[in-house]
PDB file of C-alpha atoms in Angstrom:
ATOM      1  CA  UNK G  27     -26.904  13.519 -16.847  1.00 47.00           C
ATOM      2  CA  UNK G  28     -23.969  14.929 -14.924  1.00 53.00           C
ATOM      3  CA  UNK G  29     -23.269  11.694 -13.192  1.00 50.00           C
ATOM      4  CA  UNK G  30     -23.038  10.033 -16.658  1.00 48.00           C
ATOM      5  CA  UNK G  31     -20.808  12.507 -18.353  1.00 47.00           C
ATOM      6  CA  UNK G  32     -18.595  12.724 -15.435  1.00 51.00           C
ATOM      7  CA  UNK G  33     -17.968   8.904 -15.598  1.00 47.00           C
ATOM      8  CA  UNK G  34     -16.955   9.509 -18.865  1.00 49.00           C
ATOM      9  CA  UNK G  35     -15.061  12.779 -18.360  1.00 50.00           C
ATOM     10  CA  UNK G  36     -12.603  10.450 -15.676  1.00 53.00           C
ATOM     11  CA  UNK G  37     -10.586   7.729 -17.788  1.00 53.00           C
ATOM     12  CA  UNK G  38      -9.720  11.235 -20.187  1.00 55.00           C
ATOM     13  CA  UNK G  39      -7.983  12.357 -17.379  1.00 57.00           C
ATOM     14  CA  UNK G  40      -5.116  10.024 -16.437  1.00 61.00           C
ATOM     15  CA  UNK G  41      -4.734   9.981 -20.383  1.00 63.00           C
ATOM     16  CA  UNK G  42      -4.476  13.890 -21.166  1.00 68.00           C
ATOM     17  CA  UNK G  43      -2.079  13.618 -17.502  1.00 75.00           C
ATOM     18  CA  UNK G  44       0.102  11.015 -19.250  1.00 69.00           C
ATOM     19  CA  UNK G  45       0.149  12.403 -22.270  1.00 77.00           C
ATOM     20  CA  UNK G  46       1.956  15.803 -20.858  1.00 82.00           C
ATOM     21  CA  UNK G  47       3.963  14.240 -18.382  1.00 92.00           C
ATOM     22  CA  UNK G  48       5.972  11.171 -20.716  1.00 95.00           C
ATOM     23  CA  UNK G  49       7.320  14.542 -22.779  1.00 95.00           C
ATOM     24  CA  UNK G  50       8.428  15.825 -19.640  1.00 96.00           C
ATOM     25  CA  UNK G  51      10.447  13.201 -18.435  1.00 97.00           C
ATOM     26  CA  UNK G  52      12.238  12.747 -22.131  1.00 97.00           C
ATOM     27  CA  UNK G  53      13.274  16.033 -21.672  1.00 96.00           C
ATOM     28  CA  UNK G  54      14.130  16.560 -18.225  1.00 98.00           C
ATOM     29  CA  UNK G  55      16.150  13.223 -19.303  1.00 98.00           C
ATOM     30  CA  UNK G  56      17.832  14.774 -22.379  1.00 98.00           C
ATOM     31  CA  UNK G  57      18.662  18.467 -20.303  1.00 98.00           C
ATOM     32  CA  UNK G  58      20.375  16.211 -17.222  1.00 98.00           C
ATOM     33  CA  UNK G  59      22.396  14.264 -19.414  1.00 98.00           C
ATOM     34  CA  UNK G  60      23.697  17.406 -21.528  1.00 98.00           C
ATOM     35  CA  UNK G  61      24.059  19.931 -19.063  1.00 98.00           C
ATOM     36  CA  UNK G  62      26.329  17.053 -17.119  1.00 98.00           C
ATOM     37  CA  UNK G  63      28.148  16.578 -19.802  1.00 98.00           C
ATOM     38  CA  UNK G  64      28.456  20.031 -20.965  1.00 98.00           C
ATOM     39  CA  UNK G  65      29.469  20.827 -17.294  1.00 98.00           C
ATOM     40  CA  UNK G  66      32.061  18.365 -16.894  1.00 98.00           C
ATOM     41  CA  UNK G  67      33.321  18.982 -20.217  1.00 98.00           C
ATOM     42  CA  UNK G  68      34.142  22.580 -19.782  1.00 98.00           C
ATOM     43  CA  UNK G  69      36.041  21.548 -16.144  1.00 98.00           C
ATOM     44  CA  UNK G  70      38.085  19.231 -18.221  1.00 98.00           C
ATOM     45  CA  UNK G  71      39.277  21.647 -21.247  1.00 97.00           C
ATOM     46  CA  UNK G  72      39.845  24.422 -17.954  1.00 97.00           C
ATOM     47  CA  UNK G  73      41.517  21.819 -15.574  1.00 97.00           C
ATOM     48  CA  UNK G  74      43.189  18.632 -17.012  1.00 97.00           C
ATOM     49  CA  UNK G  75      46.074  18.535 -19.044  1.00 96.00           C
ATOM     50  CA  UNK G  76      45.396  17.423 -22.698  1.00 96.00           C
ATOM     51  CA  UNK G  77      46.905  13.893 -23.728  1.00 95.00           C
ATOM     52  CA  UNK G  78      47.994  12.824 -20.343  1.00 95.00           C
ATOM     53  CA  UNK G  79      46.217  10.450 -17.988  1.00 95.00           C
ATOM     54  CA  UNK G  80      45.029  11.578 -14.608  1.00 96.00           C
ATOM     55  CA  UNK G  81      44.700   8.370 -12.603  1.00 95.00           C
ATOM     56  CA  UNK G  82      41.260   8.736 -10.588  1.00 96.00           C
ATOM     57  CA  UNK G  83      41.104   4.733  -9.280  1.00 94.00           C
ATOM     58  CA  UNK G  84      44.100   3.442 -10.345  1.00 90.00           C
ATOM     59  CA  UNK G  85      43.957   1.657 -13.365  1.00 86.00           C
ATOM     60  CA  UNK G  86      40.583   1.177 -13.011  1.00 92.00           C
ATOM     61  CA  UNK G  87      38.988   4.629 -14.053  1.00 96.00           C
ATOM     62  CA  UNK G  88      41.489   7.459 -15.417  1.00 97.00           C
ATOM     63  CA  UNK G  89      41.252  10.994 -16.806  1.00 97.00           C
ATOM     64  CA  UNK G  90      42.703  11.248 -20.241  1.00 97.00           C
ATOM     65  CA  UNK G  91      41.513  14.708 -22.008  1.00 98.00           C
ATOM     66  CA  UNK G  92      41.412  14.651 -25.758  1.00 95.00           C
ATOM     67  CA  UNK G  93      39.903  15.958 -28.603  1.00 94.00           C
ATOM     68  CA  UNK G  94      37.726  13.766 -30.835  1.00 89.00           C
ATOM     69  CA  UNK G  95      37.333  14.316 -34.242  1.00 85.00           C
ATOM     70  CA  UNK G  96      34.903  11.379 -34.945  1.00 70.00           C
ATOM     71  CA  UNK G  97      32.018   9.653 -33.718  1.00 61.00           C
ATOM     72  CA  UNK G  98      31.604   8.441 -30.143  1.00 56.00           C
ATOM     73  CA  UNK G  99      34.582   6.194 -28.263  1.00 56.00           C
ATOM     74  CA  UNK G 100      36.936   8.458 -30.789  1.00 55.00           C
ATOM     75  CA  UNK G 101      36.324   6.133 -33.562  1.00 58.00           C
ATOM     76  CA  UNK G 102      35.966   7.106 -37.316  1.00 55.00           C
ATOM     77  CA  UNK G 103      38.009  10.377 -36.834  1.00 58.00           C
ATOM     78  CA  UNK G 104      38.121  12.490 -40.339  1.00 59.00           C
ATOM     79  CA  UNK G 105      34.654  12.341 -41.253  1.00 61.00           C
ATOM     80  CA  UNK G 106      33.343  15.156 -38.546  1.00 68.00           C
ATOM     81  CA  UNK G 107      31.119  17.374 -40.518  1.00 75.00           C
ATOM     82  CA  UNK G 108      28.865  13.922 -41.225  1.00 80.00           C
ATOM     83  CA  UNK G 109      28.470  13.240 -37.711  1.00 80.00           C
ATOM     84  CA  UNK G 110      27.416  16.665 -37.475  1.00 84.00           C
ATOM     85  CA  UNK G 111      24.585  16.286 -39.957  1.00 89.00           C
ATOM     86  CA  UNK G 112      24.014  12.303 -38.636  1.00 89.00           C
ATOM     87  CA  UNK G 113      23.315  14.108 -35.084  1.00 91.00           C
ATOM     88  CA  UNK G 114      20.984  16.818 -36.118  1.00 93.00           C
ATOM     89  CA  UNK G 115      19.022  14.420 -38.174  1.00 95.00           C
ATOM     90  CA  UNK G 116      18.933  12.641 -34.926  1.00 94.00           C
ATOM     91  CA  UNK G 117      17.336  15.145 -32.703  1.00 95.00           C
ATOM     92  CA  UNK G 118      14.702  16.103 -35.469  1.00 95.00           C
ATOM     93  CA  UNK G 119      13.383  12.569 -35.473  1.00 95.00           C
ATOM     94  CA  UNK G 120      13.115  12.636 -31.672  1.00 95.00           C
ATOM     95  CA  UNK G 121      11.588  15.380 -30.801  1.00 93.00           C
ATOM     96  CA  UNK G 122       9.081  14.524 -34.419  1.00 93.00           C
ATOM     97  CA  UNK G 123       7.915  11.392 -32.098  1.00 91.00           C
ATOM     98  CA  UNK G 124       7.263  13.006 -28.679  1.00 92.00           C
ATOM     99  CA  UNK G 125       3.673  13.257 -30.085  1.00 89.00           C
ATOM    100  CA  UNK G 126       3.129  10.176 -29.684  1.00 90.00           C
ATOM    101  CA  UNK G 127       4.973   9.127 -26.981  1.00 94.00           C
ATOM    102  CA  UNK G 128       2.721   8.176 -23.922  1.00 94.00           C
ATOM    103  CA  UNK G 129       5.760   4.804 -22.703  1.00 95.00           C
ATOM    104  CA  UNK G 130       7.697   5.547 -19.456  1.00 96.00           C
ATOM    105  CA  UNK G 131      10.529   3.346 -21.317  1.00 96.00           C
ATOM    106  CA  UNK G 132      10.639   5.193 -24.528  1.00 97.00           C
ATOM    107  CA  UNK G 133      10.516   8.443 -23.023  1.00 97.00           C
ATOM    108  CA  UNK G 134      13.697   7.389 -20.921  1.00 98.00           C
ATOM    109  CA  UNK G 135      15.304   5.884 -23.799  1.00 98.00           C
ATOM    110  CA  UNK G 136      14.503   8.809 -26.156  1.00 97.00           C
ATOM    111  CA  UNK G 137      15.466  11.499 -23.167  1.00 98.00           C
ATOM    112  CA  UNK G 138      19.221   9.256 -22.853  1.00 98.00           C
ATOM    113  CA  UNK G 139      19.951   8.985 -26.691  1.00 97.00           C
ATOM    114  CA  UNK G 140      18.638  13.071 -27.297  1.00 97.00           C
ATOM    115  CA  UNK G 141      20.731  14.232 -24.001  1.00 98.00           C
ATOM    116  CA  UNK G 142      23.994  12.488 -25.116  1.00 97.00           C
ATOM    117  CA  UNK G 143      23.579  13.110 -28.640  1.00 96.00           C
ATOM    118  CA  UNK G 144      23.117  16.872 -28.170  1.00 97.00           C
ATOM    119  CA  UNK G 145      26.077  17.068 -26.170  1.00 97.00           C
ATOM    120  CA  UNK G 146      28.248  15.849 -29.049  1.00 94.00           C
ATOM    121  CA  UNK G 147      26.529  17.772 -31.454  1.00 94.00           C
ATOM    122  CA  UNK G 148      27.008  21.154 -29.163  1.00 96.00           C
ATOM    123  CA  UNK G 149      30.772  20.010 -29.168  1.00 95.00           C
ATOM    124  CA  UNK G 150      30.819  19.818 -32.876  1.00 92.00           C
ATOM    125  CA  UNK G 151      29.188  23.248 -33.486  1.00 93.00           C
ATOM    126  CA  UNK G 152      30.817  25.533 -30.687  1.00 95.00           C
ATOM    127  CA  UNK G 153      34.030  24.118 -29.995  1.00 94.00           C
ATOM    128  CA  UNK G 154      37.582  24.281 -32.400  1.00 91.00           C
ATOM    129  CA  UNK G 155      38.738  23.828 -35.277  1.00 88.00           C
ATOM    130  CA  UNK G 156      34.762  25.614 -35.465  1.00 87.00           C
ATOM    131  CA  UNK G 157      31.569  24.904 -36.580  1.00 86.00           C
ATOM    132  CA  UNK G 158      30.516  22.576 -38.154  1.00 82.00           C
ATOM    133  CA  UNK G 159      33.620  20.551 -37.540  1.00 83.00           C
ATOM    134  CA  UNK G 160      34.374  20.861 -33.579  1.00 90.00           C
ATOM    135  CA  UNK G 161      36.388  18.507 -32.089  1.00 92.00           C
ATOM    136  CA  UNK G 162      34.130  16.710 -29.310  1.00 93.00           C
ATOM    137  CA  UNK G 163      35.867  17.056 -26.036  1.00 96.00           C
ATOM    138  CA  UNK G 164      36.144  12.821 -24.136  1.00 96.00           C
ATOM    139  CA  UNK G 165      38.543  11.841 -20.992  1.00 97.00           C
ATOM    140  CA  UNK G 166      37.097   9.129 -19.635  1.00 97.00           C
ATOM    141  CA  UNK G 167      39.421   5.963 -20.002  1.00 96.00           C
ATOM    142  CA  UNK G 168      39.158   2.431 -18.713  1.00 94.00           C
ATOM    143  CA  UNK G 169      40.830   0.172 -19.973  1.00 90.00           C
ATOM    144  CA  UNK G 170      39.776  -3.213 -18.067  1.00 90.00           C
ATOM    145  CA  UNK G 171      36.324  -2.909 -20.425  1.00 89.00           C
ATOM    146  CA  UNK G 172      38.566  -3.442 -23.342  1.00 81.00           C
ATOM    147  CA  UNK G 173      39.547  -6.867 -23.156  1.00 81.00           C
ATOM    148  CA  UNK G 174      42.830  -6.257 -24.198  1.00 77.00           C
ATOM    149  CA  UNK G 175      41.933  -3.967 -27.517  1.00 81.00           C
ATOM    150  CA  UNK G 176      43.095  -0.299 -27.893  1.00 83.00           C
ATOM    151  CA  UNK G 177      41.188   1.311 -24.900  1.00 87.00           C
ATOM    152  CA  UNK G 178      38.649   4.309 -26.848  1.00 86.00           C
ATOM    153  CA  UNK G 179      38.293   7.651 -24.670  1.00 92.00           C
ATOM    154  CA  UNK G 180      34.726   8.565 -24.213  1.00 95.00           C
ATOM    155  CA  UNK G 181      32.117  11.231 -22.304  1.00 97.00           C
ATOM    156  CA  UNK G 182      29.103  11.255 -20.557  1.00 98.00           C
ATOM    157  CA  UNK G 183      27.490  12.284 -24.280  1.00 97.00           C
ATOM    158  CA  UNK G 184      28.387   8.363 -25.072  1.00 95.00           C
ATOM    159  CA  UNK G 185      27.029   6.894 -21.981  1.00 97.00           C
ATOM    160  CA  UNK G 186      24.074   8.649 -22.145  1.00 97.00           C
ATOM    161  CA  UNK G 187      23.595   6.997 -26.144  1.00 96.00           C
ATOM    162  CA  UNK G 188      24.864   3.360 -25.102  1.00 95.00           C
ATOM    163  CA  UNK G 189      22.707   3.226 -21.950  1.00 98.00           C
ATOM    164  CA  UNK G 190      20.073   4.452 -24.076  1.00 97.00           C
ATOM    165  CA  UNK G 191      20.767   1.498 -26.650  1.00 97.00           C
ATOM    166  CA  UNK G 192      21.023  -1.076 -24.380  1.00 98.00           C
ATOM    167  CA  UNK G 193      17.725  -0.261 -23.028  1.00 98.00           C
ATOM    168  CA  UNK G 194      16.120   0.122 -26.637  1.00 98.00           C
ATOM    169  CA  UNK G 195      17.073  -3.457 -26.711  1.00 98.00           C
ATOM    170  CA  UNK G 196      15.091  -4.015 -23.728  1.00 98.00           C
ATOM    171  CA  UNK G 197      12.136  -2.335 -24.997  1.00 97.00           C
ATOM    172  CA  UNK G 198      12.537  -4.405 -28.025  1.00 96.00           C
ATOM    173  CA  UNK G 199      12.803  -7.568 -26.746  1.00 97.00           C
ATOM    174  CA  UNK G 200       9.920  -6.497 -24.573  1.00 96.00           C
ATOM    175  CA  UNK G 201       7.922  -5.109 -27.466  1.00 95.00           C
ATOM    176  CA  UNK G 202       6.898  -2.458 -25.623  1.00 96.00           C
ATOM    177  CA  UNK G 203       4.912   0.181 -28.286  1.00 95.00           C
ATOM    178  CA  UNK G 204       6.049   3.542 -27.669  1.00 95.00           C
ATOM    179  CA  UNK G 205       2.339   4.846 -27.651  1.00 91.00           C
ATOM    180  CA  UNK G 206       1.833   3.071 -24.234  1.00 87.00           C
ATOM    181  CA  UNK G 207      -0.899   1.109 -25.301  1.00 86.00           C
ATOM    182  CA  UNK G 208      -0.910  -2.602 -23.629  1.00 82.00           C
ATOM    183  CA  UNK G 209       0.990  -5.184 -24.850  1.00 69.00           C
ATOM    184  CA  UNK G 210      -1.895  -8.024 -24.036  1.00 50.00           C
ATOM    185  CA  UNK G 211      -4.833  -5.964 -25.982  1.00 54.00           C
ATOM    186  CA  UNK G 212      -2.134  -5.895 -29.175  1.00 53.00           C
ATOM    187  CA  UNK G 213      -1.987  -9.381 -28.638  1.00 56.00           C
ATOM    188  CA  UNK G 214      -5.622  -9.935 -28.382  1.00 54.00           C
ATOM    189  CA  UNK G 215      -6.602  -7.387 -31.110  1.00 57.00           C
ATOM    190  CA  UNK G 216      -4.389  -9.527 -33.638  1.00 55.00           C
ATOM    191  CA  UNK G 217      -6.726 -13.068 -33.396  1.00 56.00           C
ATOM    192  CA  UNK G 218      -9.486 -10.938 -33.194  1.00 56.00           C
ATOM    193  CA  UNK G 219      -8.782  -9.420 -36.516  1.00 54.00           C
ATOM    194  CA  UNK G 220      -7.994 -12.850 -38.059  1.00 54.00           C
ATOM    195  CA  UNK G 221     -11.538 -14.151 -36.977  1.00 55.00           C
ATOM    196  CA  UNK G 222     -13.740 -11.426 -38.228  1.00 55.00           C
ATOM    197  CA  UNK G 223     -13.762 -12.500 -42.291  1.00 56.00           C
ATOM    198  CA  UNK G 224     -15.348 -15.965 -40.874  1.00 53.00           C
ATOM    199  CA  UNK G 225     -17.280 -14.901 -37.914  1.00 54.00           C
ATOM    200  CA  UNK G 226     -20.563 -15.215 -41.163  1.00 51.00           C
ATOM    201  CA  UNK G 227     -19.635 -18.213 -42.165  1.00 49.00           C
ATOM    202  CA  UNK G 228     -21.804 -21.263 -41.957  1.00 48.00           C
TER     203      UNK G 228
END
């Protein structure tokens, strides 16, 4: 009798360890990303000099403090307090789906997106003109990505969110579930289910 329920008792294990530790990573994620940029942010309003460019790597990677009134890459300036409310509706529907997150990928993707946009949002409450229209602080500049278009200013709050994006795209493309579940028993469960209405058929 023990024997039997112990068998059973073992494949709940890995599960109920899985299901604590995916959180976990979102978050430790999401509280790297923002105390980075939080960090780095307050070294750049205390050190750099705003509206000039610091070259770091030549023109490669410089430091070019401003103060961002829009969303992320300083675009859509004028329109702060709905980015604020954009961003908190944000986080709510994250942390509403970290029960039931149980994907590695998801959790990484969710931890990226919640870390970079809290960092904005934190700008936008705390920092002036004042709350709820802050001006989010960005400095990095590099303009070889830009191709030859007006190079945008970002922060480690934006990388966080694109790297997160890019790899929702993986996940996508993957069709990875964020519940963790297989992606070959969805596949089998769905000619399975088409079968059933004729499996009495003569």
């Amino acid at each position: 009798m023990n024997d039997a329920s112990d068998a059973a008792g073992h494949p709940a294990a890995p599960v109920s360890s899985r299901r604590r530790a995916v959180p976990l990573l979102l978050l430790g994620v999401a509280i790297a990303v923002f105390a980075a940029d939080q960090l780095v942010k307050n070294w750049v309003v205390a050190t750099l000099p705003e509206g000039e460019s610091v070259p770091v790597l030549g023109e490669f990677l410089q430091w070019h403090f401003v103060r961002n009134p829009g969303a992320a890459f300083s675009f859509a300036s004028g329109a702060t307090w709905i980015f604020t409310i954009l961003a908190a509706v944000v986080v709510v529907v994250i942390l509403w789906q970290i029960r039931r997150l149980r994907s590695l990928p998801w959790a990484i993707f969710l931890g990226l997106l919640l870390g970079g946009v809290l960092g904005n949002l934190t700008d936008r409450l705390t920092r002036a003109p004042g709350f709820p229209e802050g001006h989010v602080i960005d400095f990095i500049l590099t303009p070889w990505m830009w191709l030859g278009f007006p190079p945008a200013i970002y922060n480690i709050a934006d990388m966080g969110i694109v790297v997160g994006m890019a790899l929702f795209i993986v996940i996508t493309l993957l069709g990875l579930p964020i519940d963790g579940s297989p992606r070959q028993r969805r596949r089998a469960e769905a000619p399975e289910a088409s079968e059933e209405p004729g499996d009495g058929a003569p």
